[in-house]
Coordinates of C-alpha atoms and ligand atoms in Angstrom, one line a residue:
X11 CA -37.3 -27.8 74.2
X12 CA -33.9 -27.6 76.0
X13 CA -33.3 -30.4 78.5
X14 CA -33.7 -29.1 82.0
X15 CA -31.3 -30.3 84.7
X16 CA -32.1 -30.3 88.3
X17 CA -29.4 -29.0 90.7
X18 CA -29.0 -32.5 92.0
X19 CA -28.3 -34.0 88.6
X20 CA -24.9 -35.8 88.5
X21 CA -22.1 -33.8 86.8
X22 CA -19.9 -35.8 84.4
X23 CA -16.5 -35.2 83.0
X24 CA -17.0 -35.7 79.3
X25 CA -14.3 -36.4 76.8
X26 CA -15.4 -35.7 73.2
X27 CA -13.5 -37.7 70.6
X28 CA -13.9 -36.1 67.1
X29 CA -12.9 -37.4 63.7
X30 CA -13.6 -36.0 60.2
X31 CA -14.3 -32.7 58.7
X32 CA -14.6 -29.2 60.1
X33 CA -18.3 -29.6 60.4
X34 CA -17.8 -32.4 62.9
X35 CA -15.5 -30.2 64.9
X36 CA -18.1 -27.4 65.0
X37 CA -20.7 -30.0 66.0
X38 CA -18.5 -31.2 68.8
X39 CA -18.0 -27.6 70.0
X40 CA -21.8 -27.1 70.1
X41 CA -22.3 -30.4 72.0
X42 CA -19.6 -29.3 74.4
X43 CA -21.5 -26.0 75.1
X44 CA -24.7 -27.9 75.6
X45 CA -23.0 -30.2 78.1
X46 CA -21.5 -27.3 79.9
X47 CA -24.9 -25.5 80.1
X48 CA -26.3 -28.7 81.6
X49 CA -23.6 -28.6 84.3
X50 CA -21.1 -31.1 83.0
X51 CA -17.4 -30.4 82.6
X52 CA -14.9 -31.2 79.8
X53 CA -12.3 -34.0 80.4
X54 CA -8.8 -33.5 79.2
X55 CA -8.2 -37.2 78.6
X56 CA -10.0 -40.5 78.4
X57 CA -8.4 -41.4 81.7
X58 CA -10.2 -38.7 83.7
X59 CA -13.5 -39.0 81.8
X60 CA -16.7 -40.4 83.3
X61 CA -18.4 -40.1 79.9
X62 CA -17.2 -40.3 76.3
X63 CA -18.8 -38.9 73.2
X64 CA -17.5 -40.4 69.9
X65 CA -18.3 -38.0 67.0
X66 CA -17.7 -40.2 64.0
X67 CA -17.2 -39.7 60.3
X68 CA -18.1 -42.0 57.5
X69 CA -16.9 -40.2 54.5
X70 CA -13.8 -42.3 54.0
X71 CA -13.4 -46.0 54.8
X72 CA -10.4 -45.1 56.8
X73 CA -12.4 -42.9 59.1
X74 CA -15.0 -45.7 59.7
X75 CA -12.1 -48.0 60.7
X76 CA -10.9 -45.5 63.2
X77 CA -14.4 -45.1 64.7
X78 CA -14.7 -48.9 65.0
X79 CA -11.3 -49.0 66.6
X80 CA -12.2 -46.3 69.1
X81 CA -15.4 -48.2 70.0
X82 CA -13.4 -51.4 70.4
X83 CA -11.1 -49.6 72.8
X84 CA -14.0 -48.3 74.8
X85 CA -15.5 -51.8 75.0
X86 CA -12.2 -52.9 76.6
X87 CA -12.3 -49.9 79.0
X88 CA -15.8 -50.6 80.1
X89 CA -14.7 -54.0 81.5
X90 CA -12.8 -52.2 84.3
X91 CA -15.0 -49.0 84.3
X92 CA -18.5 -50.3 83.7
X93 CA -20.1 -46.9 84.7
X94 CA -18.4 -45.1 81.9
X95 CA -21.2 -43.6 79.7
X96 CA -20.5 -43.8 76.0
X97 CA -22.4 -41.8 73.4
X98 CA -22.1 -42.1 69.6
X99 CA -23.0 -39.4 67.2
X100 CA -21.9 -37.9 63.8
X101 CA -22.4 -39.5 60.4
X102 CA -21.7 -42.9 61.8
X103 CA -25.0 -43.2 63.6
X104 CA -26.8 -43.1 60.2
X105 CA -25.0 -46.1 58.9
X106 CA -27.1 -49.2 58.2
X107 CA -28.0 -51.4 61.2
X108 CA -25.9 -54.3 59.8
X109 CA -22.8 -52.1 59.6
X110 CA -23.3 -50.5 63.1
X111 CA -24.5 -53.5 65.1
X112 CA -21.1 -55.3 65.5
X113 CA -19.6 -52.2 67.1
X114 CA -22.4 -51.1 69.5
X115 CA -21.5 -53.1 72.5
X116 CA -19.9 -50.2 74.5
X117 CA -22.5 -47.6 73.3
X118 CA -25.1 -46.4 75.8
X119 CA -26.7 -43.8 73.7
X120 CA -26.9 -43.0 70.0
X121 CA -27.9 -39.4 69.1
X122 CA -28.0 -37.1 66.1
X123 CA -25.5 -34.2 66.3
X124 CA -28.4 -31.7 66.0
X125 CA -30.2 -33.2 69.1
X126 CA -28.1 -33.9 72.1
X127 CA -31.1 -34.5 74.4
X128 CA -30.7 -38.3 74.4
X129 CA -27.1 -37.8 75.6
X130 CA -28.1 -35.3 78.3
X131 CA -30.8 -37.7 79.4
X132 CA -28.4 -40.6 79.6
X133 CA -25.9 -38.6 81.6
X134 CA -28.7 -37.4 84.0
X135 CA -29.6 -41.0 84.6
X136 CA -26.1 -42.3 85.3
X137 CA -24.1 -41.3 88.3
X138 CA -20.5 -40.4 87.4
X139 CA -18.1 -43.4 87.9
X140 CA -16.3 -41.6 90.7
X141 CA -17.2 -38.5 92.8
X142 CA -13.8 -36.8 93.0
X143 CA -14.0 -33.0 93.5
X144 CA -13.1 -31.7 90.1
X145 CA -13.7 -28.0 90.4
X146 CA -10.4 -27.5 88.6
X147 CA -11.7 -29.3 85.6
X148 CA -14.9 -27.2 85.6
X149 CA -12.8 -24.0 85.8
X150 CA -10.9 -24.9 82.7
X151 CA -11.9 -23.6 79.4
X152 CA -13.6 -26.0 76.9
X153 CA -11.4 -26.9 73.9
X154 CA -13.0 -24.5 71.5
X155 CA -13.1 -21.6 73.9
X156 CA -10.5 -19.0 73.5
X157 CA -9.6 -20.3 70.0
X158 CA -8.8 -17.5 67.6
X159 CA -10.5 -19.1 64.7
X160 CA -13.9 -20.8 65.2
X161 CA -16.2 -22.8 63.0
X162 CA -19.9 -22.0 62.8
X163 CA -22.2 -24.4 60.8
X164 CA -24.6 -22.4 58.7
X165 CA -26.2 -25.2 56.6
X166 CA -26.5 -28.9 57.4
X167 CA -26.9 -31.8 55.0
X168 CA -26.8 -31.9 51.2
X169 CA -29.4 -32.2 48.4
X170 CA -27.0 -33.4 45.8
X171 CA -26.1 -37.0 45.0
X172 CA -22.5 -37.1 43.8
X173 CA -22.2 -40.8 43.0
X174 CA -19.2 -41.4 45.2
X175 CA -20.4 -39.6 48.3
X176 CA -22.0 -41.0 51.4
X177 CA -22.7 -37.6 53.1
X178 CA -26.3 -37.1 51.9
X179 CA -27.3 -40.5 53.2
X180 CA -25.7 -39.7 56.6
X181 CA -26.4 -36.0 57.0
X182 CA -29.8 -35.8 55.3
X183 CA -31.4 -33.0 53.3
X184 CA -30.1 -29.4 53.2
X185 CA -31.2 -27.3 56.2
X186 CA -30.0 -23.7 56.6
X187 CA -29.8 -22.3 60.0
X188 CA -31.7 -19.0 60.6
X189 CA -29.5 -16.0 60.0
X190 CA -30.1 -14.6 63.5
X191 CA -28.9 -17.9 65.1
X192 CA -25.7 -17.8 63.1
X193 CA -25.0 -14.2 64.1
X194 CA -25.6 -15.1 67.7
X195 CA -23.2 -17.9 67.6
X196 CA -20.6 -15.7 65.9
X197 CA -21.0 -13.1 68.7
X198 CA -20.6 -15.8 71.3
X199 CA -17.4 -17.0 69.6
X200 CA -16.2 -13.4 69.5
X201 CA -17.0 -13.1 73.3
X202 CA -14.9 -16.2 73.9
X203 CA -11.9 -14.8 72.1
X204 CA -12.4 -15.6 68.4
X205 CA -11.2 -13.1 65.8
X206 CA -12.0 -15.3 62.8
X207 CA -15.2 -17.1 62.0
X208 CA -15.3 -19.9 59.4
X209 CA -18.8 -20.5 58.1
X210 CA -19.3 -24.2 57.3
X211 CA -21.6 -26.3 55.2
X212 CA -21.3 -29.3 52.8
X213 CA -22.4 -26.8 50.2
X214 CA -22.0 -23.6 52.0
X215 CA -23.0 -21.5 49.0
X216 CA -26.3 -23.2 48.8
X217 CA -27.2 -21.4 52.1
X218 CA -30.8 -20.2 52.0
X219 CA -32.0 -22.2 49.1
X220 CA -34.4 -24.0 51.5
X221 CA -35.3 -20.7 53.3
X222 CA -36.3 -18.6 50.4
X223 CA -34.7 -15.6 51.9
X224 CA -31.1 -14.8 52.8
X225 CA -28.2 -16.1 50.8
X226 CA -24.6 -16.7 51.8
X227 CA -23.6 -13.1 50.9
X228 CA -26.1 -11.9 53.4
X229 CA -24.6 -14.2 56.1
X230 CA -21.1 -12.8 55.2
X231 CA -22.3 -9.3 55.5
X232 CA -24.1 -9.9 58.8
X233 CA -21.1 -11.6 60.4
X234 CA -18.9 -8.8 59.0
X235 CA -20.9 -6.4 61.2
X236 CA -20.2 -8.4 64.4
X237 CA -17.7 -6.0 66.0
X238 CA -14.4 -7.7 66.9
X239 CA -14.6 -10.3 64.1
X240 CA -11.8 -9.4 61.9
X241 CA -11.9 -12.2 59.4
X242 CA -14.7 -14.3 57.9
X243 CA -14.2 -17.4 55.7
X244 CA -16.5 -20.0 54.3
X245 CA -16.1 -23.6 53.1
X246 CA -16.9 -25.8 51.2
X247 CA -18.3 -24.0 48.2
X248 CA -19.8 -25.9 45.2
X249 CA -18.6 -24.7 41.7
X250 CA -22.2 -24.9 40.4
X251 CA -23.4 -22.2 42.8
X252 CA -20.3 -19.9 42.6
X253 CA -21.8 -16.6 41.8
X254 CA -20.4 -13.2 40.9
X255 CA -22.1 -11.8 43.9
X256 CA -20.1 -14.1 46.1
X257 CA -16.8 -13.2 44.4
X258 CA -17.7 -9.5 44.9
X259 CA -18.3 -10.2 48.6
X260 CA -14.7 -11.5 48.8
X261 CA -13.6 -8.3 47.1
X262 CA -15.8 -5.8 48.9
X263 CA -16.7 -7.0 52.4
X264 CA -13.8 -6.0 54.6
X265 CA -13.6 -9.0 56.8
X266 CA -14.3 -11.6 54.1
X267 CA -11.0 -13.2 53.2
X268 CA -9.7 -13.6 49.7
X269 CA -9.6 -17.4 49.8
X270 CA -11.9 -20.2 48.6
X271 CA -11.9 -24.0 48.3
X272 CA -13.8 -25.0 45.2
X273 CA -13.6 -28.8 44.7
X274 CA -13.4 -29.8 41.0
X275 CA -12.9 -33.6 41.6
X276 CA -12.0 -34.3 37.9
X277 CA -10.8 -32.4 34.8
X278 CA -12.7 -34.7 32.5
X279 CA -16.3 -34.2 31.4
X280 CA -17.2 -37.9 31.2
X281 CA -15.9 -38.5 34.7
X282 CA -17.7 -35.4 36.1
X283 CA -20.9 -36.7 34.5
X284 CA -20.5 -40.1 36.1
X285 CA -19.8 -38.4 39.4
X286 CA -23.0 -36.3 38.9
X287 CA -21.2 -33.1 39.8
X288 CA -23.5 -30.9 37.7
X289 CA -20.8 -29.0 35.8
X290 CA -18.2 -29.7 33.1
X291 CA -14.5 -28.9 33.1
X292 CA -15.1 -25.9 30.8
X293 CA -17.6 -24.2 33.0
X294 CA -15.4 -24.9 36.0
X295 CA -12.5 -23.1 34.2
X296 CA -14.9 -20.2 33.4
X297 CA -15.9 -20.0 37.1
X298 CA -12.2 -19.7 38.1
X299 CA -11.6 -17.0 35.5
X300 CA -14.7 -15.1 36.8
X301 CA -13.5 -15.5 40.4
X302 CA -10.0 -14.3 39.7
X303 CA -11.2 -11.5 37.4
X304 CA -13.6 -10.2 40.1
X305 CA -11.6 -10.7 43.2
X306 CA -7.9 -10.3 42.2
X307 CA -5.4 -12.0 44.4
X308 CA -7.9 -14.6 45.6
X309 CA -6.3 -17.9 46.7
X310 CA -8.1 -20.9 45.3
X311 CA -7.7 -24.5 46.5
X312 CA -9.4 -27.6 45.1
X313 CA -10.1 -31.2 45.7
X314 CA -9.4 -34.0 43.1
X315 CA -10.3 -37.6 43.2
X316 CA -8.1 -40.0 41.2
X317 CA -9.0 -43.5 40.1
X318 CA -12.7 -43.1 40.1
X319 CA -14.6 -46.0 38.4
X320 CA -13.7 -46.1 34.7
X321 CA -11.1 -43.4 34.9
X322 CA -8.7 -44.0 32.0
X323 CA -5.2 -42.6 31.6
X324 CA -6.7 -39.9 29.2
X325 CA -9.3 -38.9 31.8
X326 CA -6.5 -38.7 34.4
X327 CA -4.4 -36.6 32.1
X328 CA -7.3 -34.1 31.8
X329 CA -7.3 -33.7 35.6
X330 CA -3.5 -33.2 35.5
X331 CA -3.9 -30.6 32.7
X332 CA -6.5 -28.7 34.7
X333 CA -4.3 -28.6 37.8
X334 CA -1.4 -27.4 35.7
X335 CA -3.5 -24.7 33.9
X336 CA -5.4 -23.3 36.8
X337 CA -2.4 -23.1 39.2
X338 CA -4.3 -23.6 42.4
X339 CA -2.8 -22.6 45.7
X340 CA -3.3 -26.1 47.1
X341 CA -4.8 -29.3 45.8
X342 CA -6.1 -32.0 48.1
X343 CA -5.9 -35.3 46.2
X344 CA -7.7 -38.5 47.2
X345 CA -7.6 -41.9 45.7
X346 CA -11.2 -43.1 45.1
X347 CA -12.5 -45.7 47.5
X348 CA -16.1 -47.0 47.2
X349 CA -18.5 -46.2 50.0
X350 CA -21.2 -48.7 50.7
X351 CA -24.7 -47.3 49.8
X352 CA -23.5 -44.9 47.1
X353 CA -24.2 -45.3 43.4
X354 CA -20.5 -45.8 42.6
X355 CA -20.2 -48.7 45.0
X356 CA -22.3 -50.8 42.5
X357 CA -19.9 -50.0 39.7
X358 CA -16.6 -51.8 39.0
X359 CA -13.8 -50.3 41.0
X360 CA -11.5 -50.9 38.1
X361 CA -8.5 -48.8 38.6
X362 CA -5.9 -50.9 40.5
X363 CA -4.8 -49.5 43.9
X364 CA -1.2 -49.1 42.8
X365 CA -2.3 -47.1 39.8
X366 CA -4.5 -44.9 41.9
X367 CA -1.6 -44.1 44.1
X368 CA 0.6 -43.4 41.1
X369 CA -1.9 -40.9 39.8
X370 CA -2.2 -39.4 43.3
X371 CA 1.5 -38.9 43.5
X372 CA 1.8 -37.4 40.0
X373 CA -0.8 -34.7 40.9
X374 CA 0.8 -34.1 44.3
X375 CA 4.2 -33.7 42.7
X376 CA 2.9 -31.3 40.1
X377 CA 1.0 -29.3 42.7
X378 CA 3.9 -29.1 45.1
X379 CA 6.0 -27.3 42.5
X380 CA 3.1 -24.9 41.8
X381 CA 2.5 -24.2 45.5
X382 CA 6.1 -23.5 46.0
X383 CA 6.2 -21.0 43.1
X384 CA 3.0 -19.2 44.4
X385 CA 4.4 -19.1 48.0
X386 CA 7.8 -17.8 46.8
X387 CA 6.1 -14.8 45.4
X388 CA 5.3 -13.8 49.0
X389 CA 9.1 -13.5 49.8
X390 CA 9.9 -9.8 50.5
X391 CA 6.2 -8.9 51.0
X392 CA 4.6 -8.1 54.4
X393 CA 1.1 -9.6 54.5
X394 CA -1.1 -9.2 57.5
X395 CA -1.0 -12.3 59.7
X396 CA -3.5 -13.2 62.4
X397 CA -1.6 -15.1 65.1
X398 CA -3.2 -18.2 66.5
X399 CA -0.7 -19.8 68.9
X400 CA 2.9 -20.2 70.1
X401 CA 4.1 -23.6 69.0
X402 CA 7.1 -25.7 70.0
X403 CA 9.8 -25.2 67.4
X404 CA 11.2 -28.2 65.6
X405 CA 14.5 -30.0 66.7
X406 CA 16.1 -30.1 70.1
X407 CA 17.5 -26.6 70.1
X408 CA 14.6 -24.9 68.3
X409 CA 12.9 -21.9 69.8
X410 CA 9.1 -21.7 70.1
X411 CA 7.6 -19.9 67.2
X412 CA 4.2 -18.3 66.4
X413 CA 1.8 -19.8 64.0
X414 CA -0.6 -17.6 62.1
X415 CA -2.3 -17.2 58.8
X416 CA -2.5 -14.6 56.0
X417 CA -5.9 -13.5 54.7
X418 CA -5.2 -15.9 51.8
X419 CA -4.9 -18.7 54.4
X420 CA -1.2 -19.2 54.1
X421 CA 0.4 -20.7 57.2
X422 CA 3.1 -18.4 58.5
X423 CA 5.7 -19.1 61.2
X424 CA 7.5 -16.3 63.0
X425 CA 9.9 -16.1 66.0
X426 CA 8.4 -14.9 69.3
X427 CA 8.6 -11.2 70.1
X428 CA 6.9 -8.9 72.7
X429 CA 3.4 -8.0 71.7
X430 CA 2.5 -11.2 69.9
X431 CA -0.4 -13.1 71.4
X432 CA -3.3 -15.2 70.1
X433 CA -5.7 -12.9 68.2
X434 CA -3.2 -10.2 67.4
X435 CA -2.7 -9.2 63.7
X436 CA 0.6 -8.0 62.5
X437 CA 2.4 -7.5 59.3
X438 CA 5.1 -10.1 58.8
X439 CA 8.0 -9.6 56.4
X440 CA 8.3 -13.0 54.6
X441 CA 11.8 -14.3 54.3
X442 CA 11.4 -17.8 53.1
X443 CA 8.7 -20.1 51.6
X444 CA 8.0 -23.8 51.2
X445 CA 5.1 -25.3 49.3
X446 CA 3.2 -25.5 52.6
X447 CA 4.1 -22.5 54.6
X448 CA 5.9 -19.1 54.9
X449 CA 8.4 -17.9 57.4
X450 CA 9.2 -14.4 58.4
X451 CA 9.5 -11.8 61.2
X452 CA 6.7 -9.6 62.6
X453 CA 7.4 -6.0 61.9
X454 CA 8.2 -3.8 64.9
X455 CA 5.2 -1.9 66.1
X456 CA 2.9 -3.8 63.7
X457 CA 1.0 -5.8 66.3
X458 CA -2.6 -4.6 66.8
Ligands
SF4_525 S1 -22.0 -31.9 47.1 FE1 -21.6 -34.0 46.5 S2 -19.6 -34.4 47.5 FE2 -20.4 -32.6 48.5 S3 -21.5 -33.4 50.3 FE3 -23.0 -33.2 48.6 S4 -23.1 -35.2 47.6 FE4 -21.2 -35.1 48.8

C-alpha cells in the first residue's frame, strides 16, 4: 500500500547520492519520484539537503569503500546538523551485519530499493532541519526528468551464481516486473521528455522466466509501440539466453537499436567453468556469429575479467585471442578482486596485482586499436544521432558542443547549430574518429 502523507507532513529537501550500475540510477530515479509524490523536493547539493539517501553498490570493493567514505562524511555533518535524516539503500544494505555495523552511526533508516516506505515514514516523523521557503526547489525538475535517455528496470535480482559475483546475495532472486507496469513507466518517461528507453536487468534477457508469460522480445515490442519513444535498448544480456528471436527483434523492431552488451568474462573454458558462467568459449563465439548473421551491423560490447583465481598465462592468452578474433566495439576490462561471501573469495587469489594490471593493459591496448578501426569506418558516413545535451567544449577557447549517440551507441560530438536541442535526431556527417567517440557536423535541415 502506498504510504499516505497528510497535508501537514513536513516536506524535506532530499539529496540522493548514487553509486554503481545503471540499475542503481534507475532505482534512485524511482525513489525520487516516490519522494516527490509524497511532497518532498529534490536538493541540488548536500549543503541544501535536509535529508540524504545513499544508494550504495557492493559489486566492487572500491564501490564499498566509497559508500563507507560517504557515510563517514555524513557522520561528520551530523555533528553540526543533527536533524539531517540519512537513509541507506541499494546492495549495501544486504551486506552482513559485521560488515555494515561499523558504518551505521549516521544512518537513521535502512530500506530496500523496492520499498521506500521506511524512508517515507522516517521523513514524515522528522521535521526538516530548517524551514526556509524553498518553493524554487520544488519547482525545479528532478534529476531524471527531462533526460533524453531514461533507464527502466524490467527485472530485479539474479538466479545465477557466478562464483565471483556478489549481486545475487545482495539483490536476491530474479523478479520480473509486470509488462503493463514497464510500459506505464516508459510512457511516464516519454511524457517527461525521454526519447530513448534503456531496459535494465542483471540478466535482462531472462525477463519473464519467473512469470511464465511474456519474454524480453514482448517487452521490446510493447515499448516500441509507445508513441514518441524513438529508441529502445536493453542491458545486460547473458550469453546463455541470447536467442535468435532477440537478434531478430534488433533487426526488425524499428525502435530497437542495433547494439548489445554481452559479457564473456573469459576466453578460456576452464576459467569459464570455475566462474560458473554456464557456457564455453566456443558457444560464445557461435552466439556472436548468430547475432551478426541475423542483425547485420549490430555493435557488440563485452566485459572481461583478468586475473581470476588460477588464471594462467595460457588462460589469459585465450581471452586475448577471443578479443582479437571477435573484434568487439568496446571491451570493459576489470582486474579480479574477491568479494566477501562469494565462492571465489574462498579460493587463492593467486595472480599478483601487478600481473593483473599488466593483463588488463594488454587487453585495453589491443581493444583500443580495434575500436579505433571500427570507429574510423564511420568517417564519411552520416548516421542518425539522437542529441542529449550541449556540453562545454574542452580547452579555454573551445566552443560548446552537442553530445549525442548513434543507434549503435557511438558517442558523437558536433558543433552547435540552430535546430539542435535535447531529444532531436539528425544525420551527422562524421569527419573524425577516436577509439571512444566520433566528431562531425549535423546536416542542414536534418534535425527532426
Ligand atoms: S549473471 Fe552472474 S555476474 Fe551477472 S549478476 Fe548474475 S551472478 Fe552476477
